[in-house]
Short mmCIF file of C-alpha atoms and ligand atoms in Angstrom, two decimals:
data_model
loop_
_atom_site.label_atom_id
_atom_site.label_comp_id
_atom_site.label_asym_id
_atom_site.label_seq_id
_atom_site.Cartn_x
_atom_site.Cartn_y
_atom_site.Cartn_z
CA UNK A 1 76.96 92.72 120.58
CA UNK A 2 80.52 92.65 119.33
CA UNK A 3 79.78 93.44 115.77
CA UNK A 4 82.37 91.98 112.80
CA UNK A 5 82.26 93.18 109.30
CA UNK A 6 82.83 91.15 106.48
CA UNK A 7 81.34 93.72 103.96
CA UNK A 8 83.59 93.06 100.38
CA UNK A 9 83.58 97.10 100.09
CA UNK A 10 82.82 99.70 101.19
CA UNK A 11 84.82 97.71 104.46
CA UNK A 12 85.98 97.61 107.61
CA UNK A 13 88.52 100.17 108.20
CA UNK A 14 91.28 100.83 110.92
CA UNK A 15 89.63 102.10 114.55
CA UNK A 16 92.75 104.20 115.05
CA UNK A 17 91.95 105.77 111.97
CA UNK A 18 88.22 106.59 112.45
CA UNK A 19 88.86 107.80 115.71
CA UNK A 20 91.65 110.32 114.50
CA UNK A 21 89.30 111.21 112.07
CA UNK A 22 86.66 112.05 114.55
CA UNK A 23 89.35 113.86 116.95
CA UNK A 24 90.20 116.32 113.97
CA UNK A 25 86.55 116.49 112.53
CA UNK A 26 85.42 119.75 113.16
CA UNK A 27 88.99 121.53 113.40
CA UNK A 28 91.22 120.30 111.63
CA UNK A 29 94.96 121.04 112.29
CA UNK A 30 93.76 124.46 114.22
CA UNK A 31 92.41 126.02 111.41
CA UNK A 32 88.95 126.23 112.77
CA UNK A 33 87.01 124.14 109.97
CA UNK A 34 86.70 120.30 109.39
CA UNK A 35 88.65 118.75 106.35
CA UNK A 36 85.03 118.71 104.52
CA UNK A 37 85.53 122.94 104.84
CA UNK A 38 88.42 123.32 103.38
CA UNK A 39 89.34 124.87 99.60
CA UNK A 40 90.78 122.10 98.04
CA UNK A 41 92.96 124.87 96.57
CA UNK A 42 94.28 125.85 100.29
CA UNK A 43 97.60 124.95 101.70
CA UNK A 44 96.37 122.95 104.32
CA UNK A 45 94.79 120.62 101.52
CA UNK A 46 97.79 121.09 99.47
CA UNK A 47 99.93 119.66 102.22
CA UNK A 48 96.99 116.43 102.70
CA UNK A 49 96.99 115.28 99.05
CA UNK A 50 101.04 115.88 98.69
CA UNK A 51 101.33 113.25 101.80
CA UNK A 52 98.88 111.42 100.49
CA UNK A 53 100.90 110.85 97.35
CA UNK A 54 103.96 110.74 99.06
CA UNK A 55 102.84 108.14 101.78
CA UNK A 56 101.59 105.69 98.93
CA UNK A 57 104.55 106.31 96.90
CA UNK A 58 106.91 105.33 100.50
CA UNK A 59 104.75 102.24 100.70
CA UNK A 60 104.16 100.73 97.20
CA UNK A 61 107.85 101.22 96.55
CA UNK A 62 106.28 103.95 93.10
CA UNK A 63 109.46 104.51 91.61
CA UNK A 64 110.03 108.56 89.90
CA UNK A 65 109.09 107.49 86.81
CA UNK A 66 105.29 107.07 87.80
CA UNK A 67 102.59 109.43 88.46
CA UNK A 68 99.70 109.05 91.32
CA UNK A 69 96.52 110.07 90.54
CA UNK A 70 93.43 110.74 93.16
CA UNK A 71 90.33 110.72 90.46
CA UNK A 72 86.80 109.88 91.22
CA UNK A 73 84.14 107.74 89.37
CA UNK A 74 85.53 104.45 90.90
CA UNK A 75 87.14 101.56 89.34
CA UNK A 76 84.34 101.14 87.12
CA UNK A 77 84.91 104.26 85.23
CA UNK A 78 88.45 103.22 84.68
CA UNK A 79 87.11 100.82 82.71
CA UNK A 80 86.16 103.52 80.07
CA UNK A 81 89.11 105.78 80.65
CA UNK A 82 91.65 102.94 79.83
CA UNK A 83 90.59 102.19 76.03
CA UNK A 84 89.56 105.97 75.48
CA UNK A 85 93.20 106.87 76.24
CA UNK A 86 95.47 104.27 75.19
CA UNK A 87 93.71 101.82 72.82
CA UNK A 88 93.20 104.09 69.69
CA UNK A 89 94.07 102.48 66.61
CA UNK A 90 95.43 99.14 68.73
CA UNK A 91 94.46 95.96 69.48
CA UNK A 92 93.53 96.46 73.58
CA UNK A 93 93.62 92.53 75.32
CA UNK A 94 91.48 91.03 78.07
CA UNK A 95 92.45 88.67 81.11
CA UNK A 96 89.13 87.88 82.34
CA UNK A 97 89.38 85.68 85.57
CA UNK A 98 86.18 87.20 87.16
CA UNK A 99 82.99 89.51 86.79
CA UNK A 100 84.79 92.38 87.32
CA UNK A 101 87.30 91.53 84.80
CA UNK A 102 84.46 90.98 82.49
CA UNK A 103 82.66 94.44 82.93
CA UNK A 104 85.95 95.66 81.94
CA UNK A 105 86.13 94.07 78.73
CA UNK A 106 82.00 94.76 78.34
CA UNK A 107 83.01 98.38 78.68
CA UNK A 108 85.66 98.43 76.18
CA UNK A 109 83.60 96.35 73.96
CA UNK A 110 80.75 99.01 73.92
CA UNK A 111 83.27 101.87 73.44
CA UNK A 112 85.03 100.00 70.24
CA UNK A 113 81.55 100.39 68.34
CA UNK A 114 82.72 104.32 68.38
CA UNK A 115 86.13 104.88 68.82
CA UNK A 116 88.60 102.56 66.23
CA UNK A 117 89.98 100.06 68.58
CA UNK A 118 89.78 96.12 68.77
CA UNK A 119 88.90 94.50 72.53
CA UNK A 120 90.39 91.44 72.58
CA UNK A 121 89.52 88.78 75.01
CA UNK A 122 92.56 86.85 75.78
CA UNK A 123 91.53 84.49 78.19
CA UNK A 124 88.32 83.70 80.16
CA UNK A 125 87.16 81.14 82.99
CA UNK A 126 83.82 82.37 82.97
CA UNK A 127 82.35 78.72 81.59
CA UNK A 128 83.60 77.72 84.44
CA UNK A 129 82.25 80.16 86.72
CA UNK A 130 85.60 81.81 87.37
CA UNK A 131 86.85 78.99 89.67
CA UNK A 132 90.27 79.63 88.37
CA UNK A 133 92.62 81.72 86.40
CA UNK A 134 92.86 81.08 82.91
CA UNK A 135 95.91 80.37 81.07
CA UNK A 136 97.30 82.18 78.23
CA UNK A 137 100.14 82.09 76.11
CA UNK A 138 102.16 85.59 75.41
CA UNK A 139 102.46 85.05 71.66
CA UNK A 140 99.07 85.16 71.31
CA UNK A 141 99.27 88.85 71.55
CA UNK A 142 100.42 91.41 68.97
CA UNK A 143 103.68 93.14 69.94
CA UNK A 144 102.78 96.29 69.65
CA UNK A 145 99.11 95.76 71.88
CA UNK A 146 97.49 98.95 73.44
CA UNK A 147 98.12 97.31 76.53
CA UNK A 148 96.91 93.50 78.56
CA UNK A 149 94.27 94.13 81.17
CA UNK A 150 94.26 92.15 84.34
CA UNK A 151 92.14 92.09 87.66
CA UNK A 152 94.76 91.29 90.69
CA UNK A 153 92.19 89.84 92.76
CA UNK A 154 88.78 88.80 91.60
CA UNK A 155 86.60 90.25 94.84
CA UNK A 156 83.80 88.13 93.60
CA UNK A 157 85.64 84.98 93.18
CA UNK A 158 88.14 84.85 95.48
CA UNK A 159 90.81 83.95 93.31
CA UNK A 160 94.10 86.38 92.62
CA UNK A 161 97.24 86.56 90.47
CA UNK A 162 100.32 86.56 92.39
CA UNK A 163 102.89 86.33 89.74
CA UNK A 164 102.53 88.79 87.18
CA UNK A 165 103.27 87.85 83.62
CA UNK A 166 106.26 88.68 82.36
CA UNK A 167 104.75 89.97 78.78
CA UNK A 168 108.44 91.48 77.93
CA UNK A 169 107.57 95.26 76.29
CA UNK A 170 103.19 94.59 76.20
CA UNK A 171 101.96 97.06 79.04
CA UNK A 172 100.11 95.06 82.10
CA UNK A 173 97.30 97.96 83.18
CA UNK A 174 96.06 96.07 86.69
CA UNK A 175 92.73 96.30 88.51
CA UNK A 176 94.23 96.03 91.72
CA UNK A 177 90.89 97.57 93.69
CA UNK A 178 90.71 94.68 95.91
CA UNK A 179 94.47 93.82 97.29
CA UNK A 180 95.84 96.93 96.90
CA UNK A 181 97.90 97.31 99.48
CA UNK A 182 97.75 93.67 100.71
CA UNK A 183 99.84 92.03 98.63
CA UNK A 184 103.04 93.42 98.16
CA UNK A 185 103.24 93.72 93.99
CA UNK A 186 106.37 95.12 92.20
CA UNK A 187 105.10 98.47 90.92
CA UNK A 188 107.30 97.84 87.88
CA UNK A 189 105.27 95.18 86.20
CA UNK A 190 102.93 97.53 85.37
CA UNK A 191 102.24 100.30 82.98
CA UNK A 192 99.27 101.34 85.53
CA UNK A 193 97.40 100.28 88.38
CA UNK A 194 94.07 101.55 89.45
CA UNK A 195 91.93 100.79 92.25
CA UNK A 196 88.69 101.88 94.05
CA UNK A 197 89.49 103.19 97.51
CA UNK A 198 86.50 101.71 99.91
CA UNK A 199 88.28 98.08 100.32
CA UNK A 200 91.83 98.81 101.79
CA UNK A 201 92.47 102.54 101.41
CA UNK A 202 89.66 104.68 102.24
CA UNK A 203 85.78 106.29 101.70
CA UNK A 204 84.13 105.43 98.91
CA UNK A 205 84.65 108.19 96.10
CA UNK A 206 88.01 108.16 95.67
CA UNK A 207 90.02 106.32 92.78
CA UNK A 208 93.46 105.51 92.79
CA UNK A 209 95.81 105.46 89.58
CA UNK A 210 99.40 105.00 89.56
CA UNK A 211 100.49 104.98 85.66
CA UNK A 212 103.81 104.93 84.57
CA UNK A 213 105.25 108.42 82.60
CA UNK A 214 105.55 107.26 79.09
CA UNK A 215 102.62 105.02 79.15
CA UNK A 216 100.85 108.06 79.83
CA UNK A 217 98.33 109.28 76.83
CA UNK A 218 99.91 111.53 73.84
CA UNK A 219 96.64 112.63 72.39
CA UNK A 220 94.01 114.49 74.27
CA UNK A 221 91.09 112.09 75.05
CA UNK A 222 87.31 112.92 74.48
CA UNK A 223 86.69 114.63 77.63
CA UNK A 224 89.20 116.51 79.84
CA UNK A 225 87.90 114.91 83.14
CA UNK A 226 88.70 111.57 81.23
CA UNK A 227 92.28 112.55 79.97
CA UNK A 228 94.54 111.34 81.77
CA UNK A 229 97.02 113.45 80.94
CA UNK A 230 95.42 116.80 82.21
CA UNK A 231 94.88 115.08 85.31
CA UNK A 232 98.54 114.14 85.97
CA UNK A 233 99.55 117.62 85.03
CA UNK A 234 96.81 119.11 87.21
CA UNK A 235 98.34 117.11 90.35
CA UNK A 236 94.49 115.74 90.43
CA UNK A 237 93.29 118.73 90.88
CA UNK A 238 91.57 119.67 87.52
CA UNK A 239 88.76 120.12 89.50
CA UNK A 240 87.24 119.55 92.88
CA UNK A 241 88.41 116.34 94.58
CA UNK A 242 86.91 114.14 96.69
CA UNK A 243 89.00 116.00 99.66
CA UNK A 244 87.55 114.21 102.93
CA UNK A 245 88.26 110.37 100.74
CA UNK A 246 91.53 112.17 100.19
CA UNK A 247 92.24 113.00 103.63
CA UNK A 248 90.95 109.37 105.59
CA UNK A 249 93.33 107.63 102.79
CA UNK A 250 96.27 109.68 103.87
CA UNK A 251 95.26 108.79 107.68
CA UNK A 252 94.81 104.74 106.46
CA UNK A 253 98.51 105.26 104.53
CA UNK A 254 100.04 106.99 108.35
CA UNK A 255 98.02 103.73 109.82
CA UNK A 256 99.56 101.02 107.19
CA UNK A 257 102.99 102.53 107.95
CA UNK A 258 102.95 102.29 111.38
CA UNK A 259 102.36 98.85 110.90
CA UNK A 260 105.28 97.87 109.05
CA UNK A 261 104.22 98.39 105.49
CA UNK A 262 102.75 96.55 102.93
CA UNK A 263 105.68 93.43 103.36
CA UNK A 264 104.15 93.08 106.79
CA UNK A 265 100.19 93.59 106.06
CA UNK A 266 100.73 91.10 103.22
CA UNK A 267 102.21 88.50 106.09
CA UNK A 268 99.32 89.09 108.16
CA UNK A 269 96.72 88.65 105.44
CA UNK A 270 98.34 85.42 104.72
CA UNK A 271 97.75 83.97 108.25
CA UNK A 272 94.76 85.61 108.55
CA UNK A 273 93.70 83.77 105.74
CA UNK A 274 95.17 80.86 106.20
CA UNK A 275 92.62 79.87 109.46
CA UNK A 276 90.22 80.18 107.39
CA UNK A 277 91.15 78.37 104.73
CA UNK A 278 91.80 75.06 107.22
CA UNK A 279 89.21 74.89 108.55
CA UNK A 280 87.63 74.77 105.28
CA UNK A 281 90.19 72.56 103.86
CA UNK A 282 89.51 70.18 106.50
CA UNK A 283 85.80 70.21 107.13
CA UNK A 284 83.26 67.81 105.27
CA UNK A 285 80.55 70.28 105.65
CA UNK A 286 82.25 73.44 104.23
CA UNK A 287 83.93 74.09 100.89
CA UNK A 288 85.63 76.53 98.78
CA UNK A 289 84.28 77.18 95.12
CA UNK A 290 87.38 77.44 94.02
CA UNK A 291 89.34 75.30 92.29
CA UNK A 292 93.40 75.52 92.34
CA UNK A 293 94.81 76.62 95.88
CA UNK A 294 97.42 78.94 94.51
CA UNK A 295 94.52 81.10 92.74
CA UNK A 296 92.84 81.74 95.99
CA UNK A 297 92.72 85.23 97.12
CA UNK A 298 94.13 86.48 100.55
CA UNK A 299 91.51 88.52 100.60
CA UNK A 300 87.37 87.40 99.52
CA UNK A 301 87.21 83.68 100.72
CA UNK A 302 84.29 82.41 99.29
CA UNK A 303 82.49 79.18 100.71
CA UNK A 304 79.68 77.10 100.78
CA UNK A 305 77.92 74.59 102.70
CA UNK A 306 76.62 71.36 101.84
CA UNK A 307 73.34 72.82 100.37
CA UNK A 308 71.82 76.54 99.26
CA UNK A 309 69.10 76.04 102.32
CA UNK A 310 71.59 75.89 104.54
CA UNK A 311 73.46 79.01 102.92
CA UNK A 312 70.75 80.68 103.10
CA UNK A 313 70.28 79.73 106.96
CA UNK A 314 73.75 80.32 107.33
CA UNK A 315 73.62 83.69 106.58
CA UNK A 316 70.61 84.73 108.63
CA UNK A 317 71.91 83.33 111.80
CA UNK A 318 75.80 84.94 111.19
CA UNK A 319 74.28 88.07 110.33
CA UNK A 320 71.96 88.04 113.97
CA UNK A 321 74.88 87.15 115.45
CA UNK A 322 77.25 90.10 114.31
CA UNK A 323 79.29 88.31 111.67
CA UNK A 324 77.93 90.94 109.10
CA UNK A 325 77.54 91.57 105.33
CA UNK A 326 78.98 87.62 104.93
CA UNK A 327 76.66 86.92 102.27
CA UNK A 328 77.93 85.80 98.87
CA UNK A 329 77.70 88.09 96.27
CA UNK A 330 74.26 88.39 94.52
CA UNK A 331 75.85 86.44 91.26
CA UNK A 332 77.41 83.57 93.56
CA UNK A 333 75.53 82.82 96.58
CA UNK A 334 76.82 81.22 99.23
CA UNK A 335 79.31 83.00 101.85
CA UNK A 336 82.12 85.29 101.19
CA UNK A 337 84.45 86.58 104.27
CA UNK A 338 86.82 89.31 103.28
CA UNK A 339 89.46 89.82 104.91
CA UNK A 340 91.00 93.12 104.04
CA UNK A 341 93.96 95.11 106.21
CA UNK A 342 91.83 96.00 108.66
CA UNK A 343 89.96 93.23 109.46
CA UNK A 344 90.92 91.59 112.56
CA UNK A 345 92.48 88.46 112.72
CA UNK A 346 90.01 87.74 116.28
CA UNK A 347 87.25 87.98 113.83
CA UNK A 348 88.13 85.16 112.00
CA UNK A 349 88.82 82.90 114.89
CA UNK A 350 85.25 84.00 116.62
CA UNK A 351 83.80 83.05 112.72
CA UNK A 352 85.63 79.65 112.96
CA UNK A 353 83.81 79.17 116.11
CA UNK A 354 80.06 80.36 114.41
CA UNK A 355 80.99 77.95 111.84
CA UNK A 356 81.40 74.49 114.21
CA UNK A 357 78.48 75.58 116.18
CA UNK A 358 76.54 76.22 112.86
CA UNK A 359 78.09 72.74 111.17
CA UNK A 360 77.11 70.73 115.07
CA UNK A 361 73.69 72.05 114.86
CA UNK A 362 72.84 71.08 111.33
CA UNK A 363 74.71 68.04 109.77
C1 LIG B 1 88.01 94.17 91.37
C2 LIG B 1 86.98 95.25 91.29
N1 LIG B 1 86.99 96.07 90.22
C3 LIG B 1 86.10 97.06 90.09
C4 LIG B 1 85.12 97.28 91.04
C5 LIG B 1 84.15 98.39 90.85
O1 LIG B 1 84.52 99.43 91.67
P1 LIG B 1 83.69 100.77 91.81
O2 LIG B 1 82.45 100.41 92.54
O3 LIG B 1 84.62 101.65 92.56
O4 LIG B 1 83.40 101.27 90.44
C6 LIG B 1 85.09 96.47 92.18
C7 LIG B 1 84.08 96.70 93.22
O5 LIG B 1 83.88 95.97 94.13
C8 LIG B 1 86.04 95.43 92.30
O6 LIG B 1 86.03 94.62 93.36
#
């Protein structure tokens, strides 16, 4: 059975890329040991996490003035780091468009009770169960802020921010786990960007950072595996790295190239999307949760069908029939479909046909 996965992360990643993978697994580049063998302080490595860096730099358009970090601990721990290294003695503001958003601001809220900062939350849709992205207004934050936390895409949701807010001299610091790499963002707009590698990039176990030179932090933060700082002037390598994550992401970045960049994946994704998002738009038995059509995401498309039984039938019969991991998150219910990079666009059309059948058989 021809097997699609839908799985919101860790995902579907490129074929080419696992099968290179498996061609250099147990030698890789004639040295006689896999990638998982080698020092991460050996050449050979040296060379893998310089491309790496260089190949992400060539494709998000990172200008000089920005450092790329490989750190570990996933998005979520981010969501400590941030506050612990820029919000001291500042007021640190919260976008919070989804549940992710949320945890962020959670986790800064928990930290202020130790460390002399102020969370702010700026905006929120959660009342509404994140079917949209808040507004704001700009002057409602202080000039001199710690920084304005966003979530690019709300994986949960399915909703995204597009335009980025021009907040003038406030630093944007973006969760962009979930369309990194699929939407083509001007690096510039942000003071940093982090992301969790299993949805577009990679293995889980590796975390991506891209943070801008003088954003970076002055002060040494609590813990060295936490600063920063030592990480950027360690190249990432204050201690052991995840090397194999490491190593597939460089393949994924080779892979992404080859396909005409992050312009091109970004037109894809759109199309991609866009079937999907039809056939919803036009079907009385399916519908999207969310609310405004230029919040929805290009990449977690959310839907439901006329009832929670029939979810919940839904879902057994897709997932028999190879459409898998298309459940709804836990929180939400319902159906989510996401649609990262390497997702193929025949796996949509083949779930478009699941879904008449499915809608035919029960209406
Ligand atoms: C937008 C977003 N932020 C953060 C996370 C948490 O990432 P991690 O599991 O790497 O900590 C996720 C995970 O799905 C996510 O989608």
């Amino acid at each position: 059975m021809k097997v699609y996965n839908f799985s919101a992360g860790p995902a579907v990643l490129p074929k080419e890329v696992l099968m290179k993978a498996q061609d250099e697994f147990l030698d890789y580049g004639n040295s006689g040991m896999s990638v998982m063998e080698l020092s991460h302080r050996s050449p050979e490595f040296d060379k893998i996490i310089n491309e790496a860096k260089e190949l992400l730099v060539d494709l998000m358009g990172i200008p000089d003035n920005y450092k790329v970090l490989f750190l570990q601990g996933g998005a979520s721990t981010q969501f400590s780091m941030i506050p612990m290294n820029f919000a001291l003695g500042k007021k640190a503001y919260y976008h919070v468009a989804g549940s992710w958003g949320k945890k962020a601001y959670t986790e800064a809220l928990k930290l202020s009770k130790f460390l002399n900062f102020e969370p702010i939350l700026l905006a929120s849709s959660e009342e509404d169960n994140y079917n949209h992205i808040p507004d704001f207004k700009l002057d409602e934050i202080d000039r001199d802020a710690a920084y304005l936390h966003i979530t690019t895409n709300n994986t949960i949701e399915g909703t995204s921010i597009y335009e980025i807010p021009d907040t003038k001299a406030i630093p944007i610091v973006a969760d962009m786990s979930s369309n990194i790499l699929a939407v083509d963002y001007r690096i510039e707009d942000f003071a940093m960007i982090y992301a969790g590698a299993q949805k577009n990039i990679g293995p889980a176990g590796l975390t991506i950072v891209i943070v801008r030179e003088d954003f970076l932090n002055e002060n040494p933060a609590l813990s060295s595996m936490l600063d920063y700082r030592i990480q950027a002037d360690n190249n990432s390598l204050y201690n052991t790295p995840p090397t194999f994550s490491i190593y597939m992401a460089k393949l994924v970045f080779e892979h992404v190239k080859s396909l005409g960049g992050v312009k091109e994946m970004e037109k894809i994704n759109r199309e991609k999307s866009a079937l999907l998002y039809d056939f919803i738009e036009k079907s009385d038995f399916y519908s999207s949760p969310v609310l405004n059509i230029k919040d929805r995401s290009l990449a977690n498309i959310p839907f439901v069908t006329v009832n929670p039984d029939l979810d919940k039938k839904f879902n057994v019969e897709a997932e028999a029939a190879g459409f898998k991991n298309i459940k709804g998150h836990r929180s939400v219910g319902g159906m989510r479909a996401s649609l990262y990079n390497a997702f193929p666009a025949e796996g949509v059309a083949e779930l478009i046909k699941f879904m008449k059948d499915f809608e035919e058989a029960n209406k």
